[in-house]
Short mmCIF file of C-alpha atoms and ligand atoms in Angstrom, two decimals:
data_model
loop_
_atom_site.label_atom_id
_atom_site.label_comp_id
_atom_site.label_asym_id
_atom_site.label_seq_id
_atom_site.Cartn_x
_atom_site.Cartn_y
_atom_site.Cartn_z
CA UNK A 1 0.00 0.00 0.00
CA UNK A 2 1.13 3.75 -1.09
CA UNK A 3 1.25 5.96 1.72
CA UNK A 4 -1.61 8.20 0.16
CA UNK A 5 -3.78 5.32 0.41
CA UNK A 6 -2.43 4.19 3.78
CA UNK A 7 -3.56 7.61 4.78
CA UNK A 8 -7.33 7.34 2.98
CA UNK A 9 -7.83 4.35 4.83
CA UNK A 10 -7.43 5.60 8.26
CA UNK A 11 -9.82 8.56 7.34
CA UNK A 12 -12.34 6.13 5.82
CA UNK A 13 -12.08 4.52 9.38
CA UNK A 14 -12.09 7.55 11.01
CA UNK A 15 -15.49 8.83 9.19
CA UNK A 16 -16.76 5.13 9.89
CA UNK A 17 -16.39 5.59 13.62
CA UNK A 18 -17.58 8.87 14.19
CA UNK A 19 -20.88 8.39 12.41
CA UNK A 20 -21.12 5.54 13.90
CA UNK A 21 -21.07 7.75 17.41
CA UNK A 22 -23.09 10.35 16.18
CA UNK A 23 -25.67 7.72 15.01
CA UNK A 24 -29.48 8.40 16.32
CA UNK A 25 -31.67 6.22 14.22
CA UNK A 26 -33.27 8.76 12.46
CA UNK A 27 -33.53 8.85 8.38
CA UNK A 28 -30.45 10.36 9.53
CA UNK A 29 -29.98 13.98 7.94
CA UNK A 30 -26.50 14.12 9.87
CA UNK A 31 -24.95 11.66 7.21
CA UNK A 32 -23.26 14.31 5.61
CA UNK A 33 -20.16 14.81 8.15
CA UNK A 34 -17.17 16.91 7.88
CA UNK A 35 -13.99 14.76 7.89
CA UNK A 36 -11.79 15.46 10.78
CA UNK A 37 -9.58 17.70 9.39
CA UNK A 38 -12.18 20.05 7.74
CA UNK A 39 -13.38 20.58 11.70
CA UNK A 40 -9.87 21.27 12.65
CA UNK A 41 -9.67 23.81 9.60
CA UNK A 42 -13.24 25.37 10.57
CA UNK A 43 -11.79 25.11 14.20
CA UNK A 44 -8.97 27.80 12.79
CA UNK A 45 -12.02 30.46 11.93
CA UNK A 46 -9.41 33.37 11.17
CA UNK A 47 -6.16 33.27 8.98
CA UNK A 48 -4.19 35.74 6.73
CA UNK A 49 -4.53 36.32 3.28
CA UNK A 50 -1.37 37.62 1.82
CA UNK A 51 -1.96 39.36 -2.00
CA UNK A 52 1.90 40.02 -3.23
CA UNK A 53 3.79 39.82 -6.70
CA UNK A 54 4.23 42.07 -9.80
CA UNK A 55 0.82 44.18 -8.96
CA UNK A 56 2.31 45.27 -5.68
CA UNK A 57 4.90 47.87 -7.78
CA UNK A 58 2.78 48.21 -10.95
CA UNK A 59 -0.47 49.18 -8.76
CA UNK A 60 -2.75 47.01 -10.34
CA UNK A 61 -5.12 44.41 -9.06
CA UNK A 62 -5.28 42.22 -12.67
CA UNK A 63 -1.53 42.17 -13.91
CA UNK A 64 -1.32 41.52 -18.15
CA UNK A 65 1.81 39.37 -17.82
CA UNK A 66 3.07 40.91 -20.52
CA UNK A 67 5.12 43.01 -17.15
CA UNK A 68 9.00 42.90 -16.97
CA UNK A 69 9.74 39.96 -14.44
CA UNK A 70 12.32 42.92 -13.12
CA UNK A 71 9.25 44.92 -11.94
CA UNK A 72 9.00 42.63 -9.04
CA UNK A 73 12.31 43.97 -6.61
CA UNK A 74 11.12 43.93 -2.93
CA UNK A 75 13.96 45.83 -1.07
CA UNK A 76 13.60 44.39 2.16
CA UNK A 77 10.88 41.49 2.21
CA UNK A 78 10.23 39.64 5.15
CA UNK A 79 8.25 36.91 5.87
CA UNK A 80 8.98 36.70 9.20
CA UNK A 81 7.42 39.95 9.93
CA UNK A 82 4.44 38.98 8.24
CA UNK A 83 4.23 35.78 10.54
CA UNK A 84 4.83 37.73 13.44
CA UNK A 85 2.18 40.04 12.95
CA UNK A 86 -0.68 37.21 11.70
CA UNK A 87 0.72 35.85 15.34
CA UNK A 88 -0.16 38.55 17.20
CA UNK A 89 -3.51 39.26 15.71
CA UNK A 90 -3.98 35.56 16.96
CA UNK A 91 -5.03 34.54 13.19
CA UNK A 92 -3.79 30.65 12.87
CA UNK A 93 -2.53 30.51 9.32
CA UNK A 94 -1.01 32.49 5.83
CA UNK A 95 -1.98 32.03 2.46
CA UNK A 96 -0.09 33.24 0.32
CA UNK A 97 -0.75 34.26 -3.92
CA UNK A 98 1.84 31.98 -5.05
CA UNK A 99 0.51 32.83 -8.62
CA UNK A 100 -1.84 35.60 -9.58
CA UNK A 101 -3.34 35.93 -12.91
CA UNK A 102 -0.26 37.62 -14.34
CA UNK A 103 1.29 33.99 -13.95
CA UNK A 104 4.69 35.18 -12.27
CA UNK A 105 5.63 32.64 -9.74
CA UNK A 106 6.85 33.84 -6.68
CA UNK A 107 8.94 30.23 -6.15
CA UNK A 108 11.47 29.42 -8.91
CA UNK A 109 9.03 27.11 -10.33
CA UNK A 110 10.68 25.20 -13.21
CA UNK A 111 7.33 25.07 -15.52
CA UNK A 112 7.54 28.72 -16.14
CA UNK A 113 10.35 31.63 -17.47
CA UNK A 114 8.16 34.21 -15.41
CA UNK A 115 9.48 33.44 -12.16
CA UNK A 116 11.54 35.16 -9.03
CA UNK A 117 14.54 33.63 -11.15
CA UNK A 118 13.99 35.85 -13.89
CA UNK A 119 13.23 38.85 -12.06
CA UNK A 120 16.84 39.07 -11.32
CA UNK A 121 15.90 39.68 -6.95
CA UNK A 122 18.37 38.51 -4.95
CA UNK A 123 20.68 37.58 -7.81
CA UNK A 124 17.62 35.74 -8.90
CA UNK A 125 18.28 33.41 -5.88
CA UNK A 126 15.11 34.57 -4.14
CA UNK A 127 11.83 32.05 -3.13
CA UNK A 128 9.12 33.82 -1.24
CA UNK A 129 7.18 30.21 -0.80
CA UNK A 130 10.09 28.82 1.36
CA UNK A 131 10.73 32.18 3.40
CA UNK A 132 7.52 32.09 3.90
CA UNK A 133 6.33 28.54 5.04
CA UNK A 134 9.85 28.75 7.31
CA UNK A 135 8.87 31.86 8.91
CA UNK A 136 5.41 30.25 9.72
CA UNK A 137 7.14 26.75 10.85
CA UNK A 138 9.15 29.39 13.40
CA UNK A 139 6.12 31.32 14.40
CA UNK A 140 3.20 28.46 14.80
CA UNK A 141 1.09 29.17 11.99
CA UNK A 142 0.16 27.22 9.63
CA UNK A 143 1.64 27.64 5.85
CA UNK A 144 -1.32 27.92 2.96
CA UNK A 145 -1.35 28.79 -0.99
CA UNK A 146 -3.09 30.14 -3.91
CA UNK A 147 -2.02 29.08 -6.91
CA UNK A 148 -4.40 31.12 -10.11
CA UNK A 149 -5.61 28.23 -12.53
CA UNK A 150 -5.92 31.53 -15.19
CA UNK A 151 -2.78 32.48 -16.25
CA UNK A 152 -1.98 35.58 -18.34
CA UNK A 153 1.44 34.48 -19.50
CA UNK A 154 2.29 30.66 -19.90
CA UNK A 155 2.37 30.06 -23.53
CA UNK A 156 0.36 27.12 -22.74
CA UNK A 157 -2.28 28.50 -21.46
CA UNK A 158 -5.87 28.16 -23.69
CA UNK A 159 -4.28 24.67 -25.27
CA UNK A 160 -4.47 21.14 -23.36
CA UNK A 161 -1.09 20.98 -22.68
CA UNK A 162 -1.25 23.75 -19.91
CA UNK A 163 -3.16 21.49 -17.70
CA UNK A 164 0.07 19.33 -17.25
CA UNK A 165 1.51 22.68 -16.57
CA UNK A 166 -0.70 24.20 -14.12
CA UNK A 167 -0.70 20.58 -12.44
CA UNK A 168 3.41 20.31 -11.89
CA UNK A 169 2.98 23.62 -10.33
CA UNK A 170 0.85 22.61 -7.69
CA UNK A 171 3.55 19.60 -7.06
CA UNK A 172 6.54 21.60 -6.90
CA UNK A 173 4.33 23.94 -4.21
CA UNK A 174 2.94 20.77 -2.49
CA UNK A 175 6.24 18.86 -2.64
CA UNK A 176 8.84 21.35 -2.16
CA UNK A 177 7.86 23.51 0.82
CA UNK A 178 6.53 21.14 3.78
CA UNK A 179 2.64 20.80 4.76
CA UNK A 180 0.41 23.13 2.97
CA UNK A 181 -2.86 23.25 4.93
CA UNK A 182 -4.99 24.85 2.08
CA UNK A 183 -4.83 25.24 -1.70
CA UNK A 184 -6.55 27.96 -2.76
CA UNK A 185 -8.16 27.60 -6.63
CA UNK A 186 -9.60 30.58 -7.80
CA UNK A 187 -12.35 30.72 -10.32
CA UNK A 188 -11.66 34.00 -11.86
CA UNK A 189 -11.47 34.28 -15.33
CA UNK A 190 -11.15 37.56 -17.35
CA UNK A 191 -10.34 36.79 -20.97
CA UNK A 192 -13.47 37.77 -22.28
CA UNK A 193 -15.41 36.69 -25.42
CA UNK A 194 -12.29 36.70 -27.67
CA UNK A 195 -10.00 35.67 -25.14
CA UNK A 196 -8.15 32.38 -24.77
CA UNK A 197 -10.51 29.46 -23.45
CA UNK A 198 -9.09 26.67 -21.13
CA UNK A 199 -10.91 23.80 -20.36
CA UNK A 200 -9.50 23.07 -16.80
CA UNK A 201 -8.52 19.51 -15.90
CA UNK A 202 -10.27 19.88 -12.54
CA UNK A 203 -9.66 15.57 -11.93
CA UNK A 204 -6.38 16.18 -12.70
CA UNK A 205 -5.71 19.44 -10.17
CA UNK A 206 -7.72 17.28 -7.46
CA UNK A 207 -5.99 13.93 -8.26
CA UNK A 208 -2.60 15.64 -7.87
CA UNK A 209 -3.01 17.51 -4.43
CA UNK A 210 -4.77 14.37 -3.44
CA UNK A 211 -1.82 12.37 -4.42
CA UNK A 212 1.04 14.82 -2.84
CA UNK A 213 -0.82 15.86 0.54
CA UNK A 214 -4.17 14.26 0.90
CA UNK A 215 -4.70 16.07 4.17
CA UNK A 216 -4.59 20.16 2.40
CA UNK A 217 -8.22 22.10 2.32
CA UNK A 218 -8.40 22.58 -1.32
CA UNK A 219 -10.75 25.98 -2.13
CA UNK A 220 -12.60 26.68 -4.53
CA UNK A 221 -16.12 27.55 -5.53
CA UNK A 222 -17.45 24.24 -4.61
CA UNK A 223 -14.49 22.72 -2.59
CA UNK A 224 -14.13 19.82 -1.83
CA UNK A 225 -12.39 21.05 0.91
CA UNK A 226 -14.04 24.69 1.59
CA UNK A 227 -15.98 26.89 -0.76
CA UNK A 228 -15.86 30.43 -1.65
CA UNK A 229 -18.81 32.18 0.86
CA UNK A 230 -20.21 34.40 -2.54
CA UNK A 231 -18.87 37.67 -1.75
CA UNK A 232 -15.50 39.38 -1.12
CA UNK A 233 -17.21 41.90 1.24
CA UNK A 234 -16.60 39.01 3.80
CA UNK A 235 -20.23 38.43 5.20
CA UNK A 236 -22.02 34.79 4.94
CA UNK A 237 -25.22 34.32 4.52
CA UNK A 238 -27.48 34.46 8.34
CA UNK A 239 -28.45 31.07 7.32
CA UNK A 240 -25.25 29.52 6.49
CA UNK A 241 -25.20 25.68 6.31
CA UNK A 242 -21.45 23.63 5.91
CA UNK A 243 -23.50 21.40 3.21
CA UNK A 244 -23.32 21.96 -0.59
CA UNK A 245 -24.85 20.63 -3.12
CA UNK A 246 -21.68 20.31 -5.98
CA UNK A 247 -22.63 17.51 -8.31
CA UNK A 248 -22.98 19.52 -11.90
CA UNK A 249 -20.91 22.44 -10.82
CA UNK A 250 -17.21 23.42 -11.29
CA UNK A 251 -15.28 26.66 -9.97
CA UNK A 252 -15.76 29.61 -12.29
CA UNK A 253 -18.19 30.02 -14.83
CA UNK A 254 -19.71 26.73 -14.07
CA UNK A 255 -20.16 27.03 -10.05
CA UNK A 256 -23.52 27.66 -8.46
CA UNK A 257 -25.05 31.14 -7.85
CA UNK A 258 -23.26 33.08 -5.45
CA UNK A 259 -26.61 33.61 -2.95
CA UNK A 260 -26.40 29.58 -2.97
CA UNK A 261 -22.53 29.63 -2.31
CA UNK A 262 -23.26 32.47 0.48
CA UNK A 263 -25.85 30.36 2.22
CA UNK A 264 -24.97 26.38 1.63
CA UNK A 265 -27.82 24.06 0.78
CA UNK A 266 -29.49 22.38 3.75
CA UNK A 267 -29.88 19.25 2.42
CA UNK A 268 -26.65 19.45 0.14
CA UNK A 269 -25.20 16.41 -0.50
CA UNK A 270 -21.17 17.08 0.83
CA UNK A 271 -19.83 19.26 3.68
CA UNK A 272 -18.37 21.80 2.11
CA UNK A 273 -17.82 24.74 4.73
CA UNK A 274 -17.55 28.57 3.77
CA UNK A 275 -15.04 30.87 3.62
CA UNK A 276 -15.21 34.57 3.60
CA UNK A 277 -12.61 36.30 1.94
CA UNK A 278 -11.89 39.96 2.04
CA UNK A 279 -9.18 42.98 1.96
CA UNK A 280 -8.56 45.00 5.16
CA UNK A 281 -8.02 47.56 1.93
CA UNK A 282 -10.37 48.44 -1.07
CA UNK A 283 -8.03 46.62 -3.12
CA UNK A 284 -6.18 42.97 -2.68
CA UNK A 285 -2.88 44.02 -3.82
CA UNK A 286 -1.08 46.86 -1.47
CA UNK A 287 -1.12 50.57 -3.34
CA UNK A 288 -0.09 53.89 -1.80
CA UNK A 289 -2.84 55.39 -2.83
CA UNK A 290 -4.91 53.37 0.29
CA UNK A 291 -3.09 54.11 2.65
CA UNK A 292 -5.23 55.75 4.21
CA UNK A 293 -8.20 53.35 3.71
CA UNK A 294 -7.64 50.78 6.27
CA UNK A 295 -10.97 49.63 6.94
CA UNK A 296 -11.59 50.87 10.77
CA UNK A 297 -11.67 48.12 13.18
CA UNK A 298 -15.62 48.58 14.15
CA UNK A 299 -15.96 47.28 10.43
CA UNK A 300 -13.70 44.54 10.90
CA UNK A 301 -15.47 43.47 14.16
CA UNK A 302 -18.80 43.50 11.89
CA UNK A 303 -16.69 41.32 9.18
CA UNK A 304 -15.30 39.30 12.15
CA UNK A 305 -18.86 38.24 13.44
CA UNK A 306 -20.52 37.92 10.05
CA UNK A 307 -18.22 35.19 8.78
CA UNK A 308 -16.71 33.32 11.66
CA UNK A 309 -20.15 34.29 13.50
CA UNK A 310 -21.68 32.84 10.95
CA UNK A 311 -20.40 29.23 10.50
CA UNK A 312 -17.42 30.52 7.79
CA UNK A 313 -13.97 31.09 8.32
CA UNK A 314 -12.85 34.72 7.64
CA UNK A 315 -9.71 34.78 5.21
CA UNK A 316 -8.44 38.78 6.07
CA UNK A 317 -6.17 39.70 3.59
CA UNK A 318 -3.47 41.95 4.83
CA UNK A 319 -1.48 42.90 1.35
CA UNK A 320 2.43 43.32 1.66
CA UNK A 321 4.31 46.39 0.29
CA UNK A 322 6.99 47.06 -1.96
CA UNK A 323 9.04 46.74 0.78
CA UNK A 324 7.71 43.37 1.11
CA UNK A 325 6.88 43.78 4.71
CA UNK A 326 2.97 44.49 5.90
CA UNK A 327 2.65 48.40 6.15
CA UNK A 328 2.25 49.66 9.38
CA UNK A 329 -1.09 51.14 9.02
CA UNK A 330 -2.40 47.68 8.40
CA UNK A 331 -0.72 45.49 11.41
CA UNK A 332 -2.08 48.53 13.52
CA UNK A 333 -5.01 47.97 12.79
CA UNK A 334 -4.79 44.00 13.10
CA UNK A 335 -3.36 44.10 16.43
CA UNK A 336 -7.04 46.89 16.93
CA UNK A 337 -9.33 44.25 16.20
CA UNK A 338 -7.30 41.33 18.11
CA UNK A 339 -7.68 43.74 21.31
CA UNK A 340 -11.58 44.34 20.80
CA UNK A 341 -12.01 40.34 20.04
CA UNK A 342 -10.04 39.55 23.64
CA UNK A 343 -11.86 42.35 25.33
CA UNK A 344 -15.48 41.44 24.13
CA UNK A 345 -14.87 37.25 23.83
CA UNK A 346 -11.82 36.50 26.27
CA UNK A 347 -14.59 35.66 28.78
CA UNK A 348 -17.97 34.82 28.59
CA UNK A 349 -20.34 35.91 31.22
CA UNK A 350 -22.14 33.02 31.32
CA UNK A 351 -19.14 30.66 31.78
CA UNK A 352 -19.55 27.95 34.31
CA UNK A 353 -23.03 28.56 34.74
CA UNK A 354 -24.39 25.59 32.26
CA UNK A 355 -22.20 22.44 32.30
CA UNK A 356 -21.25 21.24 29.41
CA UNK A 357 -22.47 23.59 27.69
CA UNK A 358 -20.15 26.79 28.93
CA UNK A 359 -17.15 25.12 29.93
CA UNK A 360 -14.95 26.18 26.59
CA UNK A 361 -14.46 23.03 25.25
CA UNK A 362 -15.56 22.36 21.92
CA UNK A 363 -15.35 18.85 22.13
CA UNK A 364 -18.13 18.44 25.03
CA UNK A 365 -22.03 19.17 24.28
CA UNK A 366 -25.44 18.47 25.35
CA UNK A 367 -27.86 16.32 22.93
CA UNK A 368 -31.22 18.13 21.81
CA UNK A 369 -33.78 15.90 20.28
CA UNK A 370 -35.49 15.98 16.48
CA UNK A 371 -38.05 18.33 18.03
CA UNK A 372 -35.66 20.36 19.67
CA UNK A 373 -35.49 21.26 23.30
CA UNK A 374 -34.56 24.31 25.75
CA UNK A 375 -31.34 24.82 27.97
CA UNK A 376 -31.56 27.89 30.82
CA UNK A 377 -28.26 29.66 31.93
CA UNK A 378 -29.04 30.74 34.74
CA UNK A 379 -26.32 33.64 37.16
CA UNK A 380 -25.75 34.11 40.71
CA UNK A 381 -26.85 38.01 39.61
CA UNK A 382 -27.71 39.61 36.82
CA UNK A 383 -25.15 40.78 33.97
CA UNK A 384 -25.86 42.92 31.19
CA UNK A 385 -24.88 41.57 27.83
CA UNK A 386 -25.42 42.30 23.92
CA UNK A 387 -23.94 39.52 22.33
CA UNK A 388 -24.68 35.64 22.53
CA UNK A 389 -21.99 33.05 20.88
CA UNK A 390 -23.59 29.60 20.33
CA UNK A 391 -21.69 26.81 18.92
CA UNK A 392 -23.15 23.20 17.65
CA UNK A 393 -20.92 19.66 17.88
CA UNK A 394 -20.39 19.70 13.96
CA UNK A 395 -18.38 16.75 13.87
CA UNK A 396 -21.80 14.45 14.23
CA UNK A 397 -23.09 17.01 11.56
CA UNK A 398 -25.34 20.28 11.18
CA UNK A 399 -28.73 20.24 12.51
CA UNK A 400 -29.97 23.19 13.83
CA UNK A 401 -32.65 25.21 11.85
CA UNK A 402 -34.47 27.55 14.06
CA UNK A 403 -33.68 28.81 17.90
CA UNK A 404 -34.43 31.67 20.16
CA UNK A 405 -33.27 33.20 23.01
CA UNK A 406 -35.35 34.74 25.89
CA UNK A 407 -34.35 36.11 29.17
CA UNK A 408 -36.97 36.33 32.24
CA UNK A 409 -38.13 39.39 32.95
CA UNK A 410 -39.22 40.96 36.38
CA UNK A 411 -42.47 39.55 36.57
CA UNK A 412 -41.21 35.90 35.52
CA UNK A 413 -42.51 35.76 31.74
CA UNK A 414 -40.09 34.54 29.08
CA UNK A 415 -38.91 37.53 26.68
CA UNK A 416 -37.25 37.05 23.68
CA UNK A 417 -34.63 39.10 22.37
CA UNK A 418 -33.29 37.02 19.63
CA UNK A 419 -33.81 34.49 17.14
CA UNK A 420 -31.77 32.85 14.19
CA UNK A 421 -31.90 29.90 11.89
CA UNK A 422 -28.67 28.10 11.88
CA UNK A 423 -25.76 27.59 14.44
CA UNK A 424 -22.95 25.68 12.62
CA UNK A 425 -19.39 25.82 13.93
CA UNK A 426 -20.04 29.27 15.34
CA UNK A 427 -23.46 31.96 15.45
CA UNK A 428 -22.75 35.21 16.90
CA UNK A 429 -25.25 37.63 17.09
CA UNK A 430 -25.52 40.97 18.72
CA UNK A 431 -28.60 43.11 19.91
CA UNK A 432 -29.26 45.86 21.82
CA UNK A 433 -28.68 45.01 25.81
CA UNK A 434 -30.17 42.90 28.12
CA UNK A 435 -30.13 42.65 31.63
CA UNK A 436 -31.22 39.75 33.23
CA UNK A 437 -30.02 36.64 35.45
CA UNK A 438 -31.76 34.04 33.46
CA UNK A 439 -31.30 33.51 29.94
CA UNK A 440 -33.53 30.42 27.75
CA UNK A 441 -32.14 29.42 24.95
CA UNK A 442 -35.05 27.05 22.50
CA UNK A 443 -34.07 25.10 19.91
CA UNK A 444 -36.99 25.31 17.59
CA UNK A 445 -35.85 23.59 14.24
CA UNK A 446 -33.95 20.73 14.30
CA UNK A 447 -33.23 18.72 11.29
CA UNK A 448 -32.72 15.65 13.84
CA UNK A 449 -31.12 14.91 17.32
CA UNK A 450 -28.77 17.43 17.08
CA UNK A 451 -25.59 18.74 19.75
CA UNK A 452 -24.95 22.13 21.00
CA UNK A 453 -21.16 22.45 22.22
CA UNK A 454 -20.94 26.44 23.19
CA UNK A 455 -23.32 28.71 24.89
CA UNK A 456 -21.86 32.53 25.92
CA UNK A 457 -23.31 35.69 26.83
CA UNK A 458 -20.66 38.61 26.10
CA UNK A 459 -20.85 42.56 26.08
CA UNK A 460 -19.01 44.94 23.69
CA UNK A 461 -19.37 47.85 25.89
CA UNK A 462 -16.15 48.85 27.13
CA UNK A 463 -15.49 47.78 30.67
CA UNK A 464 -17.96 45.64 31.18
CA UNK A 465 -17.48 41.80 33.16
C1 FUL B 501 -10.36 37.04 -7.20
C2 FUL B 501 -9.17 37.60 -7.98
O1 FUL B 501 -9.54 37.97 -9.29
C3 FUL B 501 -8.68 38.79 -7.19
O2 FUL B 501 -7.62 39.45 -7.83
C4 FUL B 501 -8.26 38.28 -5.82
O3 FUL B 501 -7.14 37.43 -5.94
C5 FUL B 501 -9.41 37.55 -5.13
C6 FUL B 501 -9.02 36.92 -3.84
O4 FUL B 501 -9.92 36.55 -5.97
O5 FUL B 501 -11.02 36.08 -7.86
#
């Protein structure tokens, strides 16, 4: 036995014994299970998106690749500053654009003359892929890429032959540069009506990643590993569900609407989690000219709770400069948001009060039946909160269509202050403040027996506990 299929035994296993756990005898509507390292990836909620290459000194967001590979001269990158700062604005991974759509490789990739090596940096010695998945081996984060199928400069590209091509770059980036947690294939195509046409060899793509790291997250409009959330404004849909139906659809021109991308289908046939991508700037390559347009960290708290608070991961990109470090406007602003996220979730107010249920563990969760079912948090005195963080056990699946949350008011009647449709790996929701001692939380829509893991109660006002 290869090692690849050493490895897709175990999961097979794996899968086998988990459903097996999160069996309930119903027609069973959990079937459709994440495999165990899509829930560690949706378990990572928040990495950074790195947008870097020939763009970054021509100003442009869509390079020709007709640009000088020269044009590309970063005077002082370093990667290690970018890993440092995705450390400290506790994101959990870097992707980086390996290729954009001008097709200039930022590794010395030998399928290509429109490479680092040509551009003549460092003596044309230079490989931004290894400085970077080092300096996130050194700094704990894990190492991710995006490599453009649509390519504005291999000769190849509109005949078959490119396919081989576009396939031995993803081996030399999967091969050559140590575990690559996500492969990012973007469906963007500009060419036009008399442009080239490429027929992509999607098999072939997945076949190869499959073959060289089974374990990566491959991305892409409809996965398998994650799909693109719809948008690049970074919000999911309010109803958000891991599950996707795929069968028919291919990235690009061929993938589903983008309201069915933002929202998931509830009975789709493969879990195929979202993720929200989205500049900190208006643009996803770095320009002088935004400077000054940092989005303000209130509007990346909103981003912040409508993708990871709304069963996606948020991909922030954070764009490097011709320096080829991350300007300081940007990292400020990074390090903003981390202090608002530890100041409103480093503690929940309702922690301890409800078992299971509150104790921060992910991994532990109280059982709800097909009709649903109510837990109570209830506080030695009352706090005063505007935000409530639930969290289902999405390992045994995604259930939860409907719930509502009431506190008890003065004269002991139930009021409710909130309601939602799905829960997923994380629902956050905000609304104007409450005060009260006893919070209900109903689950009213349950596609079957289904787990909640997380309950919290937080407030965003500043010194509150
Ligand atoms: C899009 C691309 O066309 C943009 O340039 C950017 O890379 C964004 C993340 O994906 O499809």
């Amino acid at each position: 036995m290869n090692r690849c299929n050493f490895f897709g035994m175990l999961a097979a296993i794996g899968a086998a014994m988990l459903s097996a756990a999160c069996g309930d005898g119903n027609p069973n509507p959990a079937d459709v299970l994440p495999s165990a390292g899509q829930t560690e990836w949706q378990r990572m909620e928040y990495c950074m998106f790195v947008h870097f290459g020939p763009n970054t000194f021509t100003d442009s967001e869509w390079g020709t690749g007709a640009e000088h590979p020269a044009v590309f001269a970063p005077e002082a990158l370093d990667c290690r500053q970018w890993a440092a700062t995705a450390r400290a604005a506790g994101m959990k991974g870097i992707i980086l654009t390996a290729k954009h759509h001008d097709g200039f490789c930022l590794w010395p990739s030998r399928l290509s003359t429109h490479t680092v090596r040509e551009s003549g940096w460092r003596g044309g010695r230079g490989d931004v892929l290894r400085e970077l998945a080092d300096a996130c081996r050194e700094y704990g984060l894990r190492f991710g890429v995006y490599v453009s199928p649509w390519d504005r400069n291999h000769p190849a590209y509109g005949t078959p032959a490119y396919n081989e091509v576009f396939a031995g770059m993803l081996r030399e980036v999967l091969t050559e540069y140590g575990e690559v947690f996500e492969l990012w294939l973007d469906g963007a195509n500009g060419e036009g009506p008399g442009g080239k046409r490429q027929e992509y060899d999607w098999e072939l793509f997945l076949g190869t990643i499959r073959a060289c790291q089974p374990q990566t997250i491959v991305f892409s409009d409809v996965g398998p590993g994650c799909r693109w959330i719809g948008n690049e404004r970074g919000y999911a849909g309010e109803t958000c569900w891991a599950r996707l139906d795929t069968a028919g659809f291919e990235p690009g021109a061929g993938a589903p609407p983008t309201d069915t991308l933002n929202r998931g289908n509830v009975f789709g046939a493969a879990w195929v989690p979202g993720e929200a991508d989205v500049s900190i700037r208006p643009g996803w390559f770095y320009s002088p000219a935004t400077d000054a347009k940092v989005k303000r960290v209130e509007e990346l708290f909103d981003i912040y709770c409508a993708s990871v608070g709304r069963n996606a991961n948020l991909l922030l990109n954070v764009p490097a400069d011709r320096r080829g470090r991350i300007p300081a406007p940007d990292s400020l602003r990074l390090v903003e948001l981390r202090g608002m996220l530890d100041r409103v979730f480093g503690h929940s107010l309702a922690a301890g009060a409800a078992g299971a249920l509150t104790d921060g563990d992910p991994d532990t969760y109280r059982e709800f039946g097909a009709r649903g079912g109510a837990f109570e948090i209830v506080l030695p005195e009352p706090v005063t909160f505007d935000m409530l963080v639930l969290q289902e056990y999405t390992p045994c699946g995604q259930l939860v269509a409907g719930w509502e949350a009431e506190y008890r008011g003065a004269d002991g009647e139930w009021i409710r202050f909130v309601r939602g449709t799905t829960i997923g790996h994380k629902r956050i929701v905000r609304f104007d403040p409450v005060t009260a001692r006893r919070v209900r939380v109903r689950i009213t829509r349950a596609l079957g027996r289904c787990r909640i893991a997380e309950a919290g109660l937080y407030c965003t006002a500043e010194g509150a506990r």
